[in-house]
Tab-separated table of C-alpha atoms in Angstrom:
chain	number	residue	atom	x	y	z
Q	1104	UNK	CA	-10.429	-109.180	1.280
Q	1105	UNK	CA	-7.386	-107.931	3.126
Q	1106	UNK	CA	-9.198	-108.460	6.429
Q	1107	UNK	CA	-9.085	-104.764	7.325
Q	1108	UNK	CA	-12.093	-103.377	9.101
Q	1109	UNK	CA	-12.879	-99.796	8.014
Q	1110	UNK	CA	-12.752	-98.704	11.651
Q	1111	UNK	CA	-9.197	-99.971	12.198
Q	1112	UNK	CA	-7.520	-96.555	12.200
Q	1113	UNK	CA	-5.000	-95.163	14.651
Q	1114	UNK	CA	-6.143	-92.958	17.529
Q	1115	UNK	CA	-4.374	-89.924	16.016
Q	1116	UNK	CA	-6.725	-90.087	13.085
Q	1117	UNK	CA	-9.895	-89.548	15.013
Q	1118	UNK	CA	-11.340	-86.101	14.808
Q	1119	UNK	CA	-8.644	-84.854	12.430
Q	1120	UNK	CA	-10.386	-85.443	9.106
Q	1121	UNK	CA	-13.715	-86.988	9.854
Q	1122	UNK	CA	-15.742	-88.585	7.115
Q	1123	UNK	CA	-16.587	-86.967	3.813
Q	1124	UNK	CA	-19.825	-87.284	1.856
Q	1125	UNK	CA	-21.231	-90.813	1.959
Q	1126	UNK	CA	-19.242	-93.303	-0.098
Q	1127	UNK	CA	-16.519	-90.826	-1.054
Q	1128	UNK	CA	-12.776	-91.034	-0.367
Q	1129	UNK	CA	-10.070	-88.432	0.334
Q	1130	UNK	CA	-8.690	-87.506	-3.137
Q	1131	UNK	CA	-5.132	-87.691	-1.810
Q	1132	UNK	CA	-5.522	-91.459	-1.247
Q	1133	UNK	CA	-5.801	-92.537	-4.914
Q	1134	UNK	CA	-3.120	-89.967	-5.866
Q	1135	UNK	CA	-0.709	-91.387	-3.281
Q	1136	UNK	CA	-1.477	-94.912	-4.535
Q	1137	UNK	CA	-0.870	-93.837	-8.159
Q	1138	UNK	CA	2.507	-92.313	-7.184
Q	1139	UNK	CA	3.624	-95.493	-5.366
Q	1140	UNK	CA	2.412	-97.555	-8.347
Q	1141	UNK	CA	4.436	-95.396	-10.756
Q	1142	UNK	CA	7.621	-95.832	-8.651
Q	1143	UNK	CA	7.150	-99.625	-8.389
Q	1144	UNK	CA	6.587	-99.896	-12.175
Q	1145	UNK	CA	9.591	-97.648	-12.926
Q	1146	UNK	CA	11.826	-99.932	-10.807
Q	1147	UNK	CA	10.274	-102.937	-12.608
Q	1148	UNK	CA	11.270	-101.426	-15.978
Q	1149	UNK	CA	14.798	-100.804	-14.659
Q	1150	UNK	CA	15.309	-104.262	-13.164
Q	1151	UNK	CA	13.055	-106.397	-15.379
Q	1152	UNK	CA	11.993	-108.221	-12.200
Q	1153	UNK	CA	9.056	-110.537	-12.847
Q	1154	UNK	CA	8.412	-110.750	-9.088
Q	1155	UNK	CA	7.968	-107.006	-8.764
Q	1156	UNK	CA	5.500	-107.058	-11.687
Q	1157	UNK	CA	3.652	-109.949	-10.029
Q	1158	UNK	CA	3.480	-108.022	-6.738
Q	1159	UNK	CA	2.063	-104.951	-8.516
Q	1160	UNK	CA	-0.453	-107.124	-10.406
Q	1161	UNK	CA	-1.639	-108.545	-7.054
Q	1162	UNK	CA	-2.017	-104.998	-5.691
Q	1163	UNK	CA	-4.085	-104.092	-8.803
Q	1164	UNK	CA	-6.202	-107.241	-8.364
Q	1165	UNK	CA	-7.040	-106.413	-4.727
Q	1166	UNK	CA	-7.880	-102.817	-5.688
Q	1167	UNK	CA	-10.118	-103.918	-8.571
Q	1168	UNK	CA	-11.896	-106.611	-6.531
Q	1169	UNK	CA	-12.250	-104.986	-3.111
Q	1170	UNK	CA	-12.002	-101.234	-3.886
Q	1171	UNK	CA	-9.168	-98.747	-3.543
Q	1172	UNK	CA	-9.522	-98.328	0.224
Q	1173	UNK	CA	-8.902	-102.037	0.859
Q	1174	UNK	CA	-5.906	-102.190	-1.534
Q	1175	UNK	CA	-2.431	-102.216	0.073
Q	1176	UNK	CA	-1.462	-98.644	-0.920
Q	1177	UNK	CA	-4.827	-97.376	0.307
Q	1178	UNK	CA	-4.259	-99.035	3.691
Q	1179	UNK	CA	-0.699	-97.617	3.759
Q	1180	UNK	CA	-2.102	-94.142	3.070
Q	1181	UNK	CA	-4.689	-94.355	5.869
Q	1182	UNK	CA	-2.287	-95.829	8.412
Q	1183	UNK	CA	0.936	-93.912	7.787
Q	1184	UNK	CA	0.321	-90.908	5.534
Q	1185	UNK	CA	-3.068	-89.411	6.355
Q	1186	UNK	CA	-2.479	-89.086	10.132
Q	1187	UNK	CA	0.465	-86.783	9.234
Q	1188	UNK	CA	-1.550	-84.612	6.835
Q	1189	UNK	CA	-4.158	-81.974	7.541
Q	1190	UNK	CA	-7.856	-82.763	7.268
Q	1191	UNK	CA	-9.126	-83.704	3.837
Q	1192	UNK	CA	-10.439	-80.823	1.739
Q	1193	UNK	CA	-11.613	-82.675	-1.352
Q	1194	UNK	CA	-13.428	-85.955	-1.819
Q	1195	UNK	CA	-14.096	-88.141	-4.800
Q	1196	UNK	CA	-16.050	-91.172	-5.884
Q	1197	UNK	CA	-13.843	-94.295	-5.540
Q	1198	UNK	CA	-15.381	-95.930	-8.650
Q	1199	UNK	CA	-13.134	-94.320	-11.327
Q	1200	UNK	CA	-9.842	-95.136	-9.526
Q	1201	UNK	CA	-11.138	-98.665	-9.020
Q	1202	UNK	CA	-11.714	-99.025	-12.755
Q	1203	UNK	CA	-8.142	-97.781	-13.290
Q	1204	UNK	CA	-6.915	-100.632	-11.040
Q	1205	UNK	CA	-8.734	-103.041	-13.345
Q	1206	UNK	CA	-7.034	-101.546	-16.428
Q	1207	UNK	CA	-3.676	-101.882	-14.616
Q	1208	UNK	CA	-4.429	-105.519	-13.788
Q	1209	UNK	CA	-5.247	-106.209	-17.436
Q	1210	UNK	CA	-1.949	-104.734	-18.710
Q	1211	UNK	CA	0.319	-106.287	-16.042
Q	1212	UNK	CA	-1.596	-109.596	-16.289
Q	1213	UNK	CA	-0.921	-109.845	-20.049
Q	1214	UNK	CA	2.756	-109.108	-19.337
Q	1215	UNK	CA	2.915	-111.882	-16.727
Q	1216	UNK	CA	1.198	-114.425	-19.003
Q	1217	UNK	CA	3.592	-113.628	-21.878
Q	1218	UNK	CA	6.570	-113.790	-19.484
Q	1219	UNK	CA	5.376	-117.181	-18.225
Q	1220	UNK	CA	5.130	-118.314	-21.860
Q	1221	UNK	CA	8.782	-117.381	-22.268
Q	1222	UNK	CA	8.427	-114.181	-24.330
Q	1223	UNK	CA	11.617	-112.226	-23.657
Q	1224	UNK	CA	11.188	-108.586	-22.743
Q	1225	UNK	CA	7.495	-109.026	-21.880
Q	1226	UNK	CA	8.038	-107.899	-18.268
Q	1227	UNK	CA	9.829	-104.691	-19.266
Q	1228	UNK	CA	7.412	-103.818	-22.094
Q	1229	UNK	CA	4.188	-104.324	-20.145
Q	1230	UNK	CA	5.566	-102.709	-16.997
Q	1231	UNK	CA	6.417	-99.776	-19.305
Q	1232	UNK	CA	2.875	-99.624	-20.723
Q	1233	UNK	CA	1.366	-99.744	-17.237
Q	1234	UNK	CA	3.830	-97.034	-16.141
Q	1235	UNK	CA	2.725	-94.728	-18.985
Q	1236	UNK	CA	-0.936	-95.263	-18.001
Q	1237	UNK	CA	-0.226	-94.698	-14.278
Q	1238	UNK	CA	1.733	-91.470	-14.851
Q	1239	UNK	CA	-0.860	-90.110	-17.306
Q	1240	UNK	CA	-3.493	-90.765	-14.660
Q	1241	UNK	CA	-1.533	-89.391	-11.698
Q	1242	UNK	CA	0.152	-86.355	-13.273
Q	1243	UNK	CA	-2.288	-85.302	-16.008
Q	1244	UNK	CA	-5.628	-86.618	-14.781
Q	1245	UNK	CA	-6.052	-88.532	-18.053
Q	1246	UNK	CA	-7.991	-91.699	-17.282
Q	1247	UNK	CA	-7.629	-94.231	-20.060
Q	1248	UNK	CA	-10.891	-95.774	-18.904
Q	1249	UNK	CA	-12.771	-92.583	-19.895
Q	1250	UNK	CA	-11.180	-92.533	-23.345
Q	1251	UNK	CA	-11.452	-96.232	-24.183
Q	1252	UNK	CA	-14.503	-97.448	-22.265
Q	1253	UNK	CA	-17.040	-95.896	-24.625
Q	1254	UNK	CA	-15.218	-97.123	-27.734
Q	1255	UNK	CA	-15.272	-100.618	-26.219
Q	1256	UNK	CA	-19.013	-100.421	-25.511
Q	1257	UNK	CA	-19.707	-99.132	-29.044
Q	1258	UNK	CA	-17.704	-101.931	-30.643
Q	1259	UNK	CA	-19.307	-104.613	-28.496
Q	1260	UNK	CA	-22.802	-103.336	-29.285
Q	1261	UNK	CA	-22.075	-103.391	-33.017
Q	1262	UNK	CA	-20.772	-106.967	-32.988
L	278	UNK	CA	4.388	-97.395	22.138
L	279	UNK	CA	2.903	-95.828	18.970
L	280	UNK	CA	5.921	-93.540	18.610
L	281	UNK	CA	8.530	-96.307	18.779
L	282	UNK	CA	6.507	-98.462	16.380
L	283	UNK	CA	6.336	-95.691	13.800
L	284	UNK	CA	10.061	-95.011	14.288
L	285	UNK	CA	10.754	-98.689	13.545
L	286	UNK	CA	8.647	-98.491	10.406
L	287	UNK	CA	10.450	-95.340	9.322
L	288	UNK	CA	13.817	-97.020	9.920
L	289	UNK	CA	12.818	-100.098	7.923
L	290	UNK	CA	11.469	-98.051	5.008
L	291	UNK	CA	14.608	-95.858	5.001
L	292	UNK	CA	16.934	-98.867	5.145
L	293	UNK	CA	14.978	-100.522	2.328
L	294	UNK	CA	15.201	-97.455	0.085
L	295	UNK	CA	18.956	-97.024	0.719
L	296	UNK	CA	19.670	-100.726	0.078
L	297	UNK	CA	17.624	-100.557	-3.105
L	298	UNK	CA	19.419	-97.441	-4.351
L	299	UNK	CA	22.851	-98.942	-3.600
L	300	UNK	CA	22.030	-102.185	-5.388
L	301	UNK	CA	20.191	-100.579	-8.312
L	302	UNK	CA	23.272	-99.740	-10.451
L	303	UNK	CA	24.278	-103.421	-10.412
L	304	UNK	CA	20.838	-104.641	-11.431
L	305	UNK	CA	20.192	-102.084	-14.164
L	306	UNK	CA	21.719	-101.885	-17.592
L	307	UNK	CA	21.994	-98.669	-19.537
L	308	UNK	CA	19.472	-99.596	-22.234
L	309	UNK	CA	16.714	-100.061	-19.618
L	310	UNK	CA	17.510	-96.698	-18.051
L	311	UNK	CA	17.282	-95.093	-21.505
L	312	UNK	CA	13.988	-96.919	-22.112
L	313	UNK	CA	12.608	-95.513	-18.866
L	314	UNK	CA	13.643	-91.965	-19.838
L	315	UNK	CA	12.061	-92.483	-23.270
L	316	UNK	CA	8.817	-93.787	-21.759
L	317	UNK	CA	8.555	-90.786	-19.447
L	318	UNK	CA	9.216	-88.408	-22.363
L	319	UNK	CA	6.449	-90.071	-24.416
L	320	UNK	CA	4.124	-89.871	-21.400
L	321	UNK	CA	4.735	-86.148	-20.954
L	322	UNK	CA	4.190	-85.588	-24.708
L	323	UNK	CA	0.872	-87.490	-24.698
L	324	UNK	CA	-0.264	-85.789	-21.479
L	325	UNK	CA	0.568	-82.296	-22.734
L	326	UNK	CA	-1.159	-82.876	-26.081
L	327	UNK	CA	-4.241	-84.334	-24.348
L	328	UNK	CA	-4.424	-81.467	-21.881
L	329	UNK	CA	-4.195	-78.863	-24.660
L	330	UNK	CA	-7.292	-80.433	-26.245
L	331	UNK	CA	-9.336	-80.554	-23.056
L	332	UNK	CA	-12.511	-78.518	-23.076
L	333	UNK	CA	-12.015	-77.503	-26.711
L	334	UNK	CA	-15.177	-76.277	-28.394
L	335	UNK	CA	-16.231	-76.694	-32.024
L	336	UNK	CA	-19.161	-75.175	-33.836
L	337	UNK	CA	-21.445	-77.779	-35.386
L	338	UNK	CA	-22.759	-76.776	-38.804
L	339	UNK	CA	-25.929	-78.477	-40.021
L	340	UNK	CA	-26.429	-80.014	-36.585
L	341	UNK	CA	-29.113	-82.622	-35.968
L	342	UNK	CA	-32.318	-81.490	-34.280
L	343	UNK	CA	-33.077	-83.440	-31.109
L	344	UNK	CA	-36.495	-83.634	-29.512
L	345	UNK	CA	-37.526	-83.724	-25.865
L	346	UNK	CA	-38.694	-87.319	-26.379
L	347	UNK	CA	-35.220	-88.345	-27.544
L	348	UNK	CA	-33.552	-86.663	-24.589
L	349	UNK	CA	-36.090	-87.818	-22.031
L	350	UNK	CA	-36.487	-84.266	-20.625
L	351	UNK	CA	-38.036	-81.027	-21.940
L	352	UNK	CA	-35.671	-78.759	-23.901
L	353	UNK	CA	-34.370	-75.628	-22.181
L	354	UNK	CA	-36.266	-72.467	-23.093
L	355	UNK	CA	-33.104	-70.774	-24.384
L	356	UNK	CA	-30.544	-73.606	-24.608
L	357	UNK	CA	-29.906	-77.186	-23.491
L	358	UNK	CA	-26.586	-78.604	-22.270
L	359	UNK	CA	-26.478	-82.253	-23.333
L	360	UNK	CA	-23.686	-84.187	-21.609
L	361	UNK	CA	-22.545	-87.763	-22.287
L	362	UNK	CA	-20.773	-89.511	-19.389
L	363	UNK	CA	-19.581	-92.975	-18.462
L	364	UNK	CA	-19.465	-94.781	-15.129
L	365	UNK	CA	-15.708	-94.907	-14.610
L	366	UNK	CA	-14.969	-91.293	-15.500
L	367	UNK	CA	-13.806	-88.775	-12.904
L	368	UNK	CA	-13.767	-85.732	-15.288
L	369	UNK	CA	-17.434	-86.480	-16.080
L	370	UNK	CA	-18.310	-85.807	-12.424
L	371	UNK	CA	-16.490	-82.478	-12.614
L	372	UNK	CA	-18.323	-81.549	-15.824
L	373	UNK	CA	-21.641	-82.559	-14.256
L	374	UNK	CA	-20.994	-80.253	-11.293
L	375	UNK	CA	-19.923	-77.270	-13.443
L	376	UNK	CA	-22.799	-77.566	-15.928
L	377	UNK	CA	-25.328	-78.211	-13.160
L	378	UNK	CA	-24.247	-74.993	-11.450
L	379	UNK	CA	-24.481	-72.973	-14.673
L	380	UNK	CA	-27.947	-74.360	-15.414
L	381	UNK	CA	-29.217	-73.730	-11.876
L	382	UNK	CA	-28.307	-70.045	-12.179
L	383	UNK	CA	-30.281	-69.569	-15.410
L	384	UNK	CA	-33.934	-70.570	-15.711
L	385	UNK	CA	-33.790	-70.781	-19.516
L	386	UNK	CA	-31.062	-73.448	-19.383
L	387	UNK	CA	-31.510	-77.189	-18.967
L	388	UNK	CA	-28.678	-79.626	-18.254
L	389	UNK	CA	-29.049	-83.332	-19.133
L	390	UNK	CA	-26.348	-85.834	-18.179
L	391	UNK	CA	-26.793	-89.142	-20.055
L	392	UNK	CA	-24.920	-92.410	-19.522
L	393	UNK	CA	-23.342	-92.957	-22.950
L	394	UNK	CA	-23.524	-96.739	-22.668
L	395	UNK	CA	-27.311	-96.550	-22.166
L	396	UNK	CA	-27.883	-94.205	-25.135
L	397	UNK	CA	-25.847	-95.784	-27.912
L	398	UNK	CA	-28.284	-94.654	-30.628
L	399	UNK	CA	-27.690	-90.972	-29.745
L	400	UNK	CA	-23.961	-91.668	-29.226
L	401	UNK	CA	-23.706	-93.028	-32.798
L	402	UNK	CA	-25.849	-90.292	-34.307
L	403	UNK	CA	-23.761	-87.531	-32.730
L	404	UNK	CA	-20.531	-89.511	-33.183
L	405	UNK	CA	-19.493	-89.328	-29.516
L	406	UNK	CA	-16.116	-91.036	-29.157
L	407	UNK	CA	-15.097	-90.156	-25.606
L	408	UNK	CA	-16.531	-88.951	-22.325
L	409	UNK	CA	-17.263	-86.339	-21.243
L	410	UNK	CA	-18.606	-84.847	-24.486
L	411	UNK	CA	-21.001	-81.897	-24.112
L	412	UNK	CA	-23.330	-80.501	-26.783
L	413	UNK	CA	-25.015	-77.132	-26.617
L	414	UNK	CA	-28.467	-77.255	-28.236
L	415	UNK	CA	-30.315	-74.083	-29.168
L	416	UNK	CA	-33.924	-73.302	-28.212
L	417	UNK	CA	-35.257	-75.486	-31.054
L	418	UNK	CA	-33.076	-78.447	-30.092
L	419	UNK	CA	-30.554	-78.032	-32.925
L	420	UNK	CA	-27.023	-79.168	-32.015
L	421	UNK	CA	-24.964	-75.956	-32.265
L	422	UNK	CA	-21.676	-76.574	-30.415
L	423	UNK	CA	-19.648	-79.518	-29.238
L	424	UNK	CA	-17.185	-79.612	-26.309
L	425	UNK	CA	-14.663	-82.437	-26.038
L	426	UNK	CA	-13.659	-82.924	-22.394
L	427	UNK	CA	-14.710	-80.757	-19.429
L	428	UNK	CA	-15.850	-77.347	-20.808
L	429	UNK	CA	-13.937	-74.337	-19.514
L	430	UNK	CA	-16.238	-71.776	-17.809
L	431	UNK	CA	-15.142	-69.031	-20.226
L	432	UNK	CA	-15.696	-71.175	-23.322
L	433	UNK	CA	-19.081	-72.215	-21.999
L	434	UNK	CA	-20.164	-68.609	-21.353
L	435	UNK	CA	-19.245	-67.357	-24.870
L	436	UNK	CA	-20.789	-70.402	-26.515
L	437	UNK	CA	-24.066	-69.978	-24.633
L	438	UNK	CA	-24.194	-66.275	-25.515
L	439	UNK	CA	-23.658	-67.188	-29.198
L	440	UNK	CA	-26.354	-69.836	-29.232
L	441	UNK	CA	-28.933	-67.631	-27.529
L	442	UNK	CA	-28.162	-64.640	-29.802
L	443	UNK	CA	-28.349	-66.759	-32.973
L	444	UNK	CA	-31.841	-67.918	-32.017
L	445	UNK	CA	-33.296	-64.535	-31.092
L	446	UNK	CA	-34.078	-62.952	-34.527
L	447	UNK	CA	-36.251	-65.897	-35.530
L	448	UNK	CA	-38.221	-65.698	-32.319
L	449	UNK	CA	-39.075	-62.003	-32.530
């Protein structure tokens, strides 16, 4: 989606970390992305900027559609951050963080739609909700997807 | 070439952050700053409460009896660890690894990891509300204990000892 080939890494990266188990990503990548997301959303709450919320929603959309490695913060991590860190020691499946991007897109998307409809305070409120979810995920390891996904499936099956 | 490029990037990022910080006080009003502090306080409260409940274990009285046919695998000789997971759940992977290791060290133990969305009948019967949820079944398949979240190794060890001991008199 972003036009980045997986092999497009700087020369300093080669041989430093190598590749983990097939299909897995360096755990520090999604954590870095969650931290950047939290800062962007905190500034959105402070400024009430609809453009900043739109930018973050686009980042969420790319992450949900193309995976966390192709999303802007993932690319930023690989290009600028990881070459300065030691080799990766832990790996994780990229599917759960990708689902979290989808949850983020849902929350920020609702905020944007309400803001476009002229609801005052929608930007600040939904940026705040997304911020709570992002910090819970990044600092406490609480993934709202794990808590709510099953309840959603149960309700849908009953209907 | 690489060095000067990364220095440029560093300069731009630094200049951006400083400009943002200088302009921030003019863009922000006090109520929004207070809102942000409040949101972070609520987040820490939720996170702390949630973390204190992770891996908590509860004894199940009058537990249902599950059969090998319902689980899709034979019951463990001494106990069975029945785990419910969902696709987008990182803690479930951790629980799967921990329980798999415990079961591989003990021949009398079986570990089953089921996708909750594919086993809604069992999910309803056992009232599973979140993933991971882990049940410890005794040798006869009776649900004896329930863990909410990733079980702690210590909690798991005492629970297993309990379950195995409770079953022994009836077997002898």
